[in-house]
Each structure stands twice: as C-alpha cells, then as structure tokens.
PDB file of C-alpha atoms in Angstrom:
ATOM      1  CA  MET V   1       0.000   0.000   0.000  1.00 33.00           C
ATOM      2  CA  SER V   2       1.142   3.555  -0.606  1.00 36.00           C
ATOM      3  CA  GLN V   3       2.393   5.464   2.381  1.00 40.00           C
ATOM      4  CA  ALA V   4       0.219   8.222   3.826  1.00 44.00           C
ATOM      5  CA  ARG V   5       0.906  10.016   7.055  1.00 45.00           C
ATOM      6  CA  PRO V   6      -1.764  10.890   9.622  1.00 46.00           C
ATOM      7  CA  VAL V   7      -3.080  14.420   9.810  1.00 43.00           C
ATOM      8  CA  MET V   8      -0.764  16.786  11.676  1.00 41.00           C
ATOM      9  CA  SER V   9      -3.080  19.753  12.178  1.00 47.00           C
ATOM     10  CA  TYR V  10      -6.397  20.348  13.876  1.00 52.00           C
ATOM     11  CA  ASP V  11      -7.611  23.518  12.149  1.00 64.00           C
ATOM     12  CA  VAL V  12      -9.456  21.990   9.172  1.00 77.00           C
ATOM     13  CA  HIS V  13     -13.166  21.066   9.307  1.00 83.00           C
ATOM     14  CA  GLY V  14     -13.528  17.327   9.786  1.00 83.00           C
ATOM     15  CA  THR V  15     -10.033  16.616  11.059  1.00 84.00           C
ATOM     16  CA  GLN V  16      -9.073  15.162  14.422  1.00 79.00           C
ATOM     17  CA  SER V  17      -8.718  17.837  17.080  1.00 78.00           C
ATOM     18  CA  TRP V  18      -8.694  16.204  20.517  1.00 85.00           C
ATOM     19  CA  VAL V  19      -9.111  12.967  22.459  1.00 92.00           C
ATOM     20  CA  ASP V  20     -11.079  12.806  25.674  1.00 91.00           C
ATOM     21  CA  LEU V  21     -11.049   9.949  28.207  1.00 94.00           C
ATOM     22  CA  ALA V  22     -14.092   9.051  30.316  1.00 93.00           C
ATOM     23  CA  SER V  23     -12.592   7.076  33.184  1.00 94.00           C
ATOM     24  CA  PRO V  24     -13.983   5.146  36.165  1.00 93.00           C
ATOM     25  CA  ASP V  25     -10.908   6.289  38.111  1.00 93.00           C
ATOM     26  CA  SER V  26      -9.318   9.516  36.886  1.00 92.00           C
ATOM     27  CA  GLU V  27      -6.291   9.169  39.153  1.00 93.00           C
ATOM     28  CA  VAL V  28      -5.502   5.663  37.883  1.00 96.00           C
ATOM     29  CA  SER V  29      -5.884   6.809  34.278  1.00 95.00           C
ATOM     30  CA  LYS V  30      -3.787   9.898  34.803  1.00 94.00           C
ATOM     31  CA  ALA V  31      -1.011   7.912  36.484  1.00 95.00           C
ATOM     32  CA  PHE V  32      -0.996   5.336  33.676  1.00 97.00           C
ATOM     33  CA  TYR V  33      -0.818   7.711  30.710  1.00 96.00           C
ATOM     34  CA  CYS V  34       1.575  10.135  32.388  1.00 94.00           C
ATOM     35  CA  GLY V  35       3.797   7.190  33.303  1.00 96.00           C
ATOM     36  CA  LEU V  36       3.645   5.782  29.793  1.00 96.00           C
ATOM     37  CA  PHE V  37       4.155   8.974  27.802  1.00 94.00           C
ATOM     38  CA  GLY V  38       5.898  11.285  30.252  1.00 92.00           C
ATOM     39  CA  TRP V  39       2.943  13.683  30.322  1.00 92.00           C
ATOM     40  CA  ASP V  40       2.077  16.158  33.067  1.00 91.00           C
ATOM     41  CA  SER V  41      -1.373  17.423  33.987  1.00 89.00           C
ATOM     42  CA  TYR V  42      -3.401  20.168  35.572  1.00 87.00           C
ATOM     43  CA  THR V  43      -7.015  20.441  36.691  1.00 86.00           C
ATOM     44  CA  LEU V  44      -9.670  22.713  35.225  1.00 77.00           C
ATOM     45  CA  ALA V  45     -12.778  23.481  37.273  1.00 73.00           C
ATOM     46  CA  PHE V  46     -15.847  24.898  35.525  1.00 63.00           C
ATOM     47  CA  SER V  47     -19.193  25.852  36.994  1.00 61.00           C
ATOM     48  CA  GLY V  48     -21.697  23.125  36.107  1.00 59.00           C
ATOM     49  CA  PHE V  49     -19.008  20.609  35.097  1.00 61.00           C
ATOM     50  CA  SER V  50     -17.009  18.022  37.006  1.00 68.00           C
ATOM     51  CA  ASP V  51     -13.279  18.602  37.336  1.00 75.00           C
ATOM     52  CA  TYR V  52     -11.451  18.071  34.069  1.00 83.00           C
ATOM     53  CA  GLU V  53      -7.838  16.939  33.881  1.00 87.00           C
ATOM     54  CA  ILE V  54      -5.769  18.316  31.002  1.00 87.00           C
ATOM     55  CA  LEU V  55      -2.845  16.050  30.119  1.00 89.00           C
ATOM     56  CA  THR V  56       0.054  18.100  28.791  1.00 87.00           C
ATOM     57  CA  GLU V  57       3.323  17.723  26.950  1.00 83.00           C
ATOM     58  CA  GLY V  58       5.664  18.542  29.840  1.00 76.00           C
ATOM     59  CA  ALA V  59       4.979  20.724  32.845  1.00 72.00           C
ATOM     60  CA  SER V  60       4.267  23.858  30.797  1.00 67.00           C
ATOM     61  CA  GLY V  61       3.462  22.322  27.413  1.00 68.00           C
ATOM     62  CA  PRO V  62       0.226  22.447  25.434  1.00 75.00           C
ATOM     63  CA  GLY V  63      -2.698  20.121  26.043  1.00 81.00           C
ATOM     64  CA  ILE V  64      -2.637  16.630  24.520  1.00 85.00           C
ATOM     65  CA  ALA V  65      -5.766  14.990  25.947  1.00 90.00           C
ATOM     66  CA  GLY V  66      -8.456  15.336  28.577  1.00 89.00           C
ATOM     67  CA  VAL V  67      -9.625  13.040  31.386  1.00 92.00           C
ATOM     68  CA  GLN V  68     -12.883  13.220  33.277  1.00 89.00           C
ATOM     69  CA  ALA V  69     -14.872  10.895  35.526  1.00 88.00           C
ATOM     70  CA  LEU V  70     -17.717   8.832  34.094  1.00 88.00           C
ATOM     71  CA  ALA V  71     -20.971  10.754  34.146  1.00 78.00           C
ATOM     72  CA  ASP V  72     -22.817   7.808  35.736  1.00 76.00           C
ATOM     73  CA  ASP V  73     -22.835   4.007  35.982  1.00 76.00           C
ATOM     74  CA  THR V  74     -24.497   3.630  32.579  1.00 77.00           C
ATOM     75  CA  GLU V  75     -21.548   5.194  30.748  1.00 81.00           C
ATOM     76  CA  SER V  76     -18.740   2.925  29.558  1.00 86.00           C
ATOM     77  CA  PRO V  77     -15.076   3.877  30.064  1.00 92.00           C
ATOM     78  CA  SER V  78     -13.666   4.942  26.705  1.00 94.00           C
ATOM     79  CA  TRP V  79     -11.647   7.403  24.694  1.00 95.00           C
ATOM     80  CA  THR V  80     -13.791   9.818  22.676  1.00 94.00           C
ATOM     81  CA  CYS V  81     -12.260  11.051  19.442  1.00 94.00           C
ATOM     82  CA  VAL V  82     -13.178  14.676  18.824  1.00 93.00           C
ATOM     83  CA  PHE V  83     -13.246  16.344  15.402  1.00 93.00           C
ATOM     84  CA  ARG V  84     -12.900  19.998  14.488  1.00 90.00           C
ATOM     85  CA  VAL V  85     -15.974  21.645  12.973  1.00 92.00           C
ATOM     86  CA  ASP V  86     -16.771  25.163  11.860  1.00 91.00           C
ATOM     87  CA  ASP V  87     -20.215  25.257  13.493  1.00 94.00           C
ATOM     88  CA  VAL V  88     -21.170  22.857  16.282  1.00 94.00           C
ATOM     89  CA  ASP V  89     -24.852  23.807  16.232  1.00 96.00           C
ATOM     90  CA  ALA V  90     -25.200  23.242  12.487  1.00 96.00           C
ATOM     91  CA  CYS V  91     -23.486  19.872  12.936  1.00 96.00           C
ATOM     92  CA  VAL V  92     -26.416  18.606  15.044  1.00 97.00           C
ATOM     93  CA  GLY V  93     -28.825  18.799  12.129  1.00 97.00           C
ATOM     94  CA  THR V  94     -26.303  17.286   9.741  1.00 97.00           C
ATOM     95  CA  VAL V  95     -25.646  14.314  12.030  1.00 98.00           C
ATOM     96  CA  GLU V  96     -29.338  13.637  12.614  1.00 98.00           C
ATOM     97  CA  ALA V  97     -30.167  13.925   8.910  1.00 97.00           C
ATOM     98  CA  ALA V  98     -27.428  11.378   8.183  1.00 97.00           C
ATOM     99  CA  GLY V  99     -28.896   8.895  10.679  1.00 97.00           C
ATOM    100  CA  GLY V 100     -26.868   9.682  13.814  1.00 97.00           C
ATOM    101  CA  ARG V 101     -28.096  10.994  17.139  1.00 96.00           C
ATOM    102  CA  CYS V 102     -27.054  13.713  19.534  1.00 96.00           C
ATOM    103  CA  ARG V 103     -25.928  12.461  22.959  1.00 93.00           C
ATOM    104  CA  VAL V 104     -24.748  15.760  24.464  1.00 91.00           C
ATOM    105  CA  ASP V 105     -26.268  18.980  23.164  1.00 94.00           C
ATOM    106  CA  PRO V 106     -23.973  21.834  22.086  1.00 94.00           C
ATOM    107  CA  THR V 107     -22.352  23.326  25.168  1.00 89.00           C
ATOM    108  CA  ASP V 108     -19.911  26.158  25.781  1.00 85.00           C
ATOM    109  CA  VAL V 109     -16.881  25.287  27.911  1.00 79.00           C
ATOM    110  CA  ALA V 110     -16.039  28.698  29.344  1.00 71.00           C
ATOM    111  CA  GLN V 111     -14.408  30.696  26.525  1.00 71.00           C
ATOM    112  CA  MET V 112     -12.351  27.734  25.362  1.00 75.00           C
ATOM    113  CA  ALA V 113     -14.661  25.833  23.025  1.00 81.00           C
ATOM    114  CA  ARG V 114     -18.168  24.836  22.042  1.00 88.00           C
ATOM    115  CA  ILE V 115     -18.642  21.082  22.060  1.00 90.00           C
ATOM    116  CA  ALA V 116     -21.210  18.358  21.404  1.00 94.00           C
ATOM    117  CA  GLN V 117     -21.225  14.563  21.397  1.00 94.00           C
ATOM    118  CA  PHE V 118     -22.927  12.166  18.991  1.00 97.00           C
ATOM    119  CA  ALA V 119     -23.371   8.509  18.080  1.00 96.00           C
ATOM    120  CA  ASP V 120     -23.205   7.420  14.453  1.00 97.00           C
ATOM    121  CA  PRO V 121     -25.816   5.025  12.936  1.00 96.00           C
ATOM    122  CA  GLN V 122     -23.781   2.000  14.073  1.00 95.00           C
ATOM    123  CA  GLY V 123     -23.415   3.253  17.639  1.00 94.00           C
ATOM    124  CA  ALA V 124     -19.849   4.614  17.566  1.00 96.00           C
ATOM    125  CA  GLU V 125     -19.604   7.697  19.755  1.00 95.00           C
ATOM    126  CA  PHE V 126     -17.592  10.770  18.806  1.00 96.00           C
ATOM    127  CA  GLY V 127     -17.359  14.435  19.654  1.00 94.00           C
ATOM    128  CA  VAL V 128     -17.103  17.715  17.787  1.00 94.00           C
ATOM    129  CA  TRP V 129     -15.273  20.837  18.845  1.00 87.00           C
ATOM    130  CA  GLN V 130     -15.431  24.442  17.726  1.00 88.00           C
ATOM    131  CA  PRO V 131     -12.676  26.643  19.188  1.00 82.00           C
ATOM    132  CA  GLY V 132     -13.704  29.550  21.357  1.00 76.00           C
ATOM    133  CA  PRO V 133     -11.989  32.939  21.624  1.00 69.00           C
ATOM    134  CA  SER V 134      -9.568  31.717  24.308  1.00 58.00           C
ATOM    135  CA  GLY V 135      -9.209  28.069  23.251  1.00 52.00           C
ATOM    136  CA  GLU V 136      -5.839  26.509  24.028  1.00 50.00           C
ATOM    137  CA  THR V 137      -3.391  25.230  21.471  1.00 47.00           C
ATOM    138  CA  THR V 138      -3.484  21.444  21.309  1.00 50.00           C
ATOM    139  CA  VAL V 139      -0.867  19.030  20.076  1.00 43.00           C
ATOM    140  CA  ILE V 140      -1.882  16.741  17.231  1.00 45.00           C
ATOM    141  CA  GLY V 141       0.726  14.603  15.562  1.00 41.00           C
ATOM    142  CA  ASP V 142       3.658  15.364  17.879  1.00 46.00           C
ATOM    143  CA  ARG V 143       5.503  12.548  19.658  1.00 49.00           C
ATOM    144  CA  SER V 144       3.232  10.787  22.215  1.00 61.00           C
ATOM    145  CA  ALA V 145       0.146  12.733  21.049  1.00 78.00           C
ATOM    146  CA  ALA V 146      -2.819  11.154  19.301  1.00 86.00           C
ATOM    147  CA  CYS V 147      -1.810  11.120  15.643  1.00 88.00           C
ATOM    148  CA  PHE V 148      -4.478   8.917  14.073  1.00 90.00           C
ATOM    149  CA  VAL V 149      -7.943   7.527  14.827  1.00 94.00           C
ATOM    150  CA  GLU V 150      -9.576   4.322  13.612  1.00 95.00           C
ATOM    151  CA  LEU V 151     -13.199   3.204  13.520  1.00 96.00           C
ATOM    152  CA  ALA V 152     -14.105  -0.459  14.043  1.00 95.00           C
ATOM    153  CA  CYS V 153     -17.603  -1.105  12.679  1.00 95.00           C
ATOM    154  CA  ARG V 154     -19.761  -3.730  10.948  1.00 93.00           C
ATOM    155  CA  ASP V 155     -20.434  -1.770   7.757  1.00 93.00           C
ATOM    156  CA  LEU V 156     -17.584   0.328   6.349  1.00 93.00           C
ATOM    157  CA  ALA V 157     -19.631   1.533   3.395  1.00 93.00           C
ATOM    158  CA  GLU V 158     -22.348   2.876   5.704  1.00 96.00           C
ATOM    159  CA  ALA V 159     -19.716   4.527   7.900  1.00 96.00           C
ATOM    160  CA  GLY V 160     -18.176   6.154   4.854  1.00 95.00           C
ATOM    161  CA  ARG V 161     -21.528   7.548   3.758  1.00 96.00           C
ATOM    162  CA  PHE V 162     -22.261   8.934   7.237  1.00 97.00           C
ATOM    163  CA  TYR V 163     -18.913  10.611   7.889  1.00 97.00           C
ATOM    164  CA  GLY V 164     -18.747  11.801   4.316  1.00 96.00           C
ATOM    165  CA  ARG V 165     -21.997  13.657   4.813  1.00 96.00           C
ATOM    166  CA  VAL V 166     -21.083  14.987   8.271  1.00 96.00           C
ATOM    167  CA  PHE V 167     -17.428  15.931   7.740  1.00 95.00           C
ATOM    168  CA  GLY V 168     -16.910  15.814   3.972  1.00 94.00           C
ATOM    169  CA  TRP V 169     -14.633  12.778   4.158  1.00 95.00           C
ATOM    170  CA  SER V 170     -13.884  10.771   1.048  1.00 93.00           C
ATOM    171  CA  VAL V 171     -12.283   7.355   0.649  1.00 90.00           C
ATOM    172  CA  MET V 172      -8.530   7.310   0.159  1.00 83.00           C
ATOM    173  CA  ASP V 173      -7.529   4.784  -2.461  1.00 67.00           C
ATOM    174  CA  ALA V 174      -5.433   1.872  -1.139  1.00 60.00           C
ATOM    175  CA  ASP V 175      -3.224  -0.246  -3.378  1.00 52.00           C
ATOM    176  CA  ASP V 176      -4.435  -3.515  -1.894  1.00 51.00           C
ATOM    177  CA  GLY V 177      -8.156  -2.790  -2.200  1.00 51.00           C
ATOM    178  CA  HIS V 178      -8.837  -4.785   0.980  1.00 55.00           C
ATOM    179  CA  PRO V 179     -12.619  -4.849   1.623  1.00 57.00           C
ATOM    180  CA  ALA V 180     -12.222  -5.090   5.415  1.00 74.00           C
ATOM    181  CA  TRP V 181     -10.120  -1.967   5.779  1.00 82.00           C
ATOM    182  CA  THR V 182     -10.283   1.598   4.489  1.00 90.00           C
ATOM    183  CA  ARG V 183      -8.982   5.124   5.052  1.00 91.00           C
ATOM    184  CA  TRP V 184     -10.714   8.470   4.809  1.00 94.00           C
ATOM    185  CA  LYS V 185      -9.337  11.856   3.865  1.00 91.00           C
ATOM    186  CA  VAL V 186     -10.229  15.541   3.786  1.00 90.00           C
ATOM    187  CA  GLY V 187      -8.765  16.924   0.602  1.00 86.00           C
ATOM    188  CA  ASP V 188      -5.390  15.208   0.391  1.00 84.00           C
ATOM    189  CA  GLN V 189      -5.064  14.769   4.162  1.00 85.00           C
ATOM    190  CA  LEU V 190      -5.456  11.353   5.757  1.00 88.00           C
ATOM    191  CA  VAL V 191      -7.751  11.836   8.744  1.00 89.00           C
ATOM    192  CA  ALA V 192      -9.003   8.409   9.853  1.00 93.00           C
ATOM    193  CA  GLY V 193      -9.069   4.700   9.194  1.00 93.00           C
ATOM    194  CA  GLY V 194     -11.823   2.116   9.286  1.00 94.00           C
ATOM    195  CA  VAL V 195     -11.721  -1.617   9.895  1.00 93.00           C
ATOM    196  CA  ALA V 196     -14.623  -4.063   9.482  1.00 91.00           C
ATOM    197  CA  MET V 197     -15.560  -6.017  12.618  1.00 90.00           C
ATOM    198  CA  ASP V 198     -15.641  -9.716  11.747  1.00 80.00           C
ATOM    199  CA  ASP V 199     -17.432 -12.669  13.323  1.00 74.00           C
ATOM    200  CA  SER V 200     -14.670 -13.092  15.902  1.00 70.00           C
ATOM    201  CA  ARG V 201     -16.049 -10.072  17.758  1.00 70.00           C
ATOM    202  CA  PRO V 202     -19.161 -10.485  19.916  1.00 71.00           C
ATOM    203  CA  ALA V 203     -22.349  -9.630  18.026  1.00 71.00           C
ATOM    204  CA  ASP V 204     -23.382  -7.144  20.714  1.00 74.00           C
ATOM    205  CA  ARG V 205     -20.079  -5.256  20.670  1.00 77.00           C
ATOM    206  CA  PRO V 206     -20.773  -1.710  19.459  1.00 83.00           C
ATOM    207  CA  SER V 207     -18.743   0.121  16.875  1.00 92.00           C
ATOM    208  CA  GLN V 208     -16.045   2.294  18.403  1.00 94.00           C
ATOM    209  CA  TRP V 209     -13.296   4.775  17.663  1.00 96.00           C
ATOM    210  CA  THR V 210      -9.741   4.087  18.852  1.00 96.00           C
ATOM    211  CA  PRO V 211      -6.988   6.719  19.125  1.00 95.00           C
ATOM    212  CA  TYR V 212      -3.419   5.912  18.072  1.00 95.00           C
ATOM    213  CA  PHE V 213      -0.634   7.556  20.108  1.00 94.00           C
ATOM    214  CA  ASP V 214       2.702   8.263  18.458  1.00 93.00           C
ATOM    215  CA  VAL V 215       5.740   6.646  20.141  1.00 94.00           C
ATOM    216  CA  PRO V 216       9.387   6.365  19.068  1.00 94.00           C
ATOM    217  CA  ASP V 217       9.536   2.580  19.625  1.00 96.00           C
ATOM    218  CA  CYS V 218       6.317   0.563  19.550  1.00 97.00           C
ATOM    219  CA  ASP V 219       7.782  -2.587  21.111  1.00 98.00           C
ATOM    220  CA  ALA V 220       9.397  -0.714  23.982  1.00 98.00           C
ATOM    221  CA  ALA V 221       6.283   1.383  24.633  1.00 98.00           C
ATOM    222  CA  THR V 222       4.086  -1.719  24.539  1.00 98.00           C
ATOM    223  CA  GLY V 223       6.330  -3.386  27.113  1.00 98.00           C
ATOM    224  CA  ARG V 224       6.236  -0.294  29.310  1.00 98.00           C
ATOM    225  CA  ALA V 225       2.425  -0.157  29.079  1.00 98.00           C
ATOM    226  CA  VAL V 226       2.222  -3.782  30.250  1.00 98.00           C
ATOM    227  CA  GLU V 227       4.472  -2.944  33.208  1.00 98.00           C
ATOM    228  CA  LEU V 228       2.036  -0.161  34.108  1.00 98.00           C
ATOM    229  CA  GLY V 229      -0.968  -2.503  34.015  1.00 98.00           C
ATOM    230  CA  ALA V 230      -2.154  -2.547  30.383  1.00 98.00           C
ATOM    231  CA  ARG V 231      -3.174  -5.674  28.469  1.00 98.00           C
ATOM    232  CA  VAL V 232      -2.090  -6.364  24.891  1.00 98.00           C
ATOM    233  CA  ARG V 233      -4.945  -7.034  22.464  1.00 95.00           C
ATOM    234  CA  VAL V 234      -2.968  -6.896  19.207  1.00 95.00           C
ATOM    235  CA  PRO V 235       0.815  -7.389  19.615  1.00 97.00           C
ATOM    236  CA  PRO V 236       3.258  -5.137  17.744  1.00 97.00           C
ATOM    237  CA  ALA V 237       2.998  -5.561  13.973  1.00 96.00           C
ATOM    238  CA  ASP V 238       4.054  -3.648  10.873  1.00 94.00           C
ATOM    239  CA  ILE V 239       1.708  -1.772   8.538  1.00 88.00           C
ATOM    240  CA  ASP V 240       2.523   0.890   5.961  1.00 85.00           C
ATOM    241  CA  LEU V 241       1.930   3.693   8.485  1.00 87.00           C
ATOM    242  CA  GLY V 242       4.471   2.177  10.858  1.00 92.00           C
ATOM    243  CA  ARG V 243       4.625  -0.383  13.655  1.00 95.00           C
ATOM    244  CA  PHE V 244       1.557  -0.534  15.914  1.00 96.00           C
ATOM    245  CA  SER V 245      -0.070  -2.384  18.793  1.00 97.00           C
ATOM    246  CA  ILE V 246      -3.541  -2.256  20.342  1.00 97.00           C
ATOM    247  CA  MET V 247      -4.053  -2.431  24.098  1.00 97.00           C
ATOM    248  CA  THR V 248      -6.474  -1.827  26.937  1.00 97.00           C
ATOM    249  CA  ASP V 249      -5.355   0.368  29.821  1.00 98.00           C
ATOM    250  CA  PRO V 250      -5.726  -0.578  33.530  1.00 97.00           C
ATOM    251  CA  THR V 251      -9.371   0.595  33.522  1.00 96.00           C
ATOM    252  CA  GLY V 252     -10.219  -1.440  30.399  1.00 95.00           C
ATOM    253  CA  VAL V 253     -10.154   1.393  27.843  1.00 96.00           C
ATOM    254  CA  ARG V 254      -8.933   0.535  24.338  1.00 96.00           C
ATOM    255  CA  PHE V 255      -6.095   2.530  22.758  1.00 97.00           C
ATOM    256  CA  ALA V 256      -3.292   1.984  20.263  1.00 97.00           C
ATOM    257  CA  LEU V 257       0.402   2.823  19.959  1.00 97.00           C
ATOM    258  CA  ILE V 258       2.219   3.474  16.701  1.00 95.00           C
ATOM    259  CA  ALA V 259       5.793   4.253  15.722  1.00 95.00           C
ATOM    260  CA  LEU V 260       5.180   6.102  12.486  1.00 90.00           C
ATOM    261  CA  ALA V 261       7.168   5.206   9.416  1.00 85.00           C
ATOM    262  CA  GLY V 262       8.803   7.818   7.227  1.00 70.00           C
ATOM    263  CA  PRO V 263      12.115   9.535   6.679  1.00 51.00           C
ATOM    264  CA  ASP V 264      11.291  12.408   9.006  1.00 46.00           C
ATOM    265  CA  ARG V 265      10.652  10.273  12.091  1.00 48.00           C
TER     266      ARG V 265
END
C-alpha cells in the first residue's frame, strides 16, 4: 500500500482535534498515561461541570488529551475522538439527517470551546469541537500525542456515507483494495481509518473509535504499558503507516500505539 501520514493539524473542518477519556478512576488513568508517555497534567474546574484533567506535553506544554470521571454508571469507560468543525450547532442537524443521534447537546466550555457529542448510525460515539476565543493550542501529531484515529464497525460503506456527509470525508484509495479496511481523507489529508468487525467479535459489541498515540519505539512502549498494568490485544505488527499495537489500559479502555514510518521520524 502507498504510504500516507496521519493528519498533523487540527484547524481543518472534519479533522481530528482532541481525544477525551471518560474514566472510572481519573487518578488511575492519569497515572498510567503520564507514566507511559511522560505527560504532566493540571485540573480545570468549571461551573456546572465536574473537574477536568488536562494532560500536557511537559509541565508547561500544550494540552494533549483530557480526562474526566464517568458521568454515571451507565456510561462505559472509553476514549472519545473529537473532530474539528466550523459550526457545532449546524453539525447537530447534519448528524441527525445522516442517521446519527445527539448524545450531548452543544455546550460552551467557558471561553475555550463549544462542544457536542454524537453517536453514528452503528453506535460509535464521537465528539465535535469548535474553538472559542480563548481556546488553548493542542498538540496533534507530535511525539506521544494522538496522531491517528480508527473506527471499528460492521459496515464500512455505511460509515463512509455517514462521515462523508457529516465531515466531507472521502475514501482514500489503497493499493491492496482490501474490503475489510479503508482510510478516509479531507482533501489530500489522511484523517481516519476504518476496519470491518468480523465474526470473531461479539455480536453485541458496538462500533467504536480508537486513538493511536505516536511513540518512538512501539515494542518498547508496549512493554512499558504492560508494566504499568495494560493488556495487549494486538501485539506489535508492521503496517505501511508504521509499527503498531492495540491495548487496553488498567481501567479497560482501548487505545493503540504506533511508531510512524517515514524519513522524518
């Protein structure tokens, strides 16, 4: 397959902008990811919201990800992949017209951003984000940040139609033409991947997005994650983007590591 690097910016409509972790134990999650990636953190407190942990690149670096406690016992621990949009409120109608549903209505987070959360027609949850006047700079594509996102679903064609309508994604041609795997782009930028869920996965398992975090050495980072309490789901393997593994963290949340290929790594 031809090489294509993940998106490295977050300022284009329909591209990845943020990843947000809903955790049953924020302190355990924070300790795991900071231990694995060398991140720091600080706490944001907003009126009407629970405390929100911002994970940062170094003690004074920009934000990389967010962590918050589960809203209630009905919510499952997971990473939410958040995409940049030009108008959060307009996105609600677009999502619903395409067959998705709104889970969290558009909300302002202080002066930082306007956000909303949705589920696509196959049940995969995702967020959208519109920067506010004082929104922070985030890191997308830098070492240890989320550099790629992948959707596991039953029907890739349906997913392509939905996200194409919502974000303007189109299919990126792959040399192998594999029917169980695809990639989507905005313009010439690779923004996401999709993999078909086969019969080996439980029939009641919902579709889900998984973030990929950039590491210098996938095997070493996978070993370190295991030492910190993670479980390996897919051991390190090579693909055209680089060498990757898929894991669950100590709270059971799925994530992936990748050492990106390319001459500039």
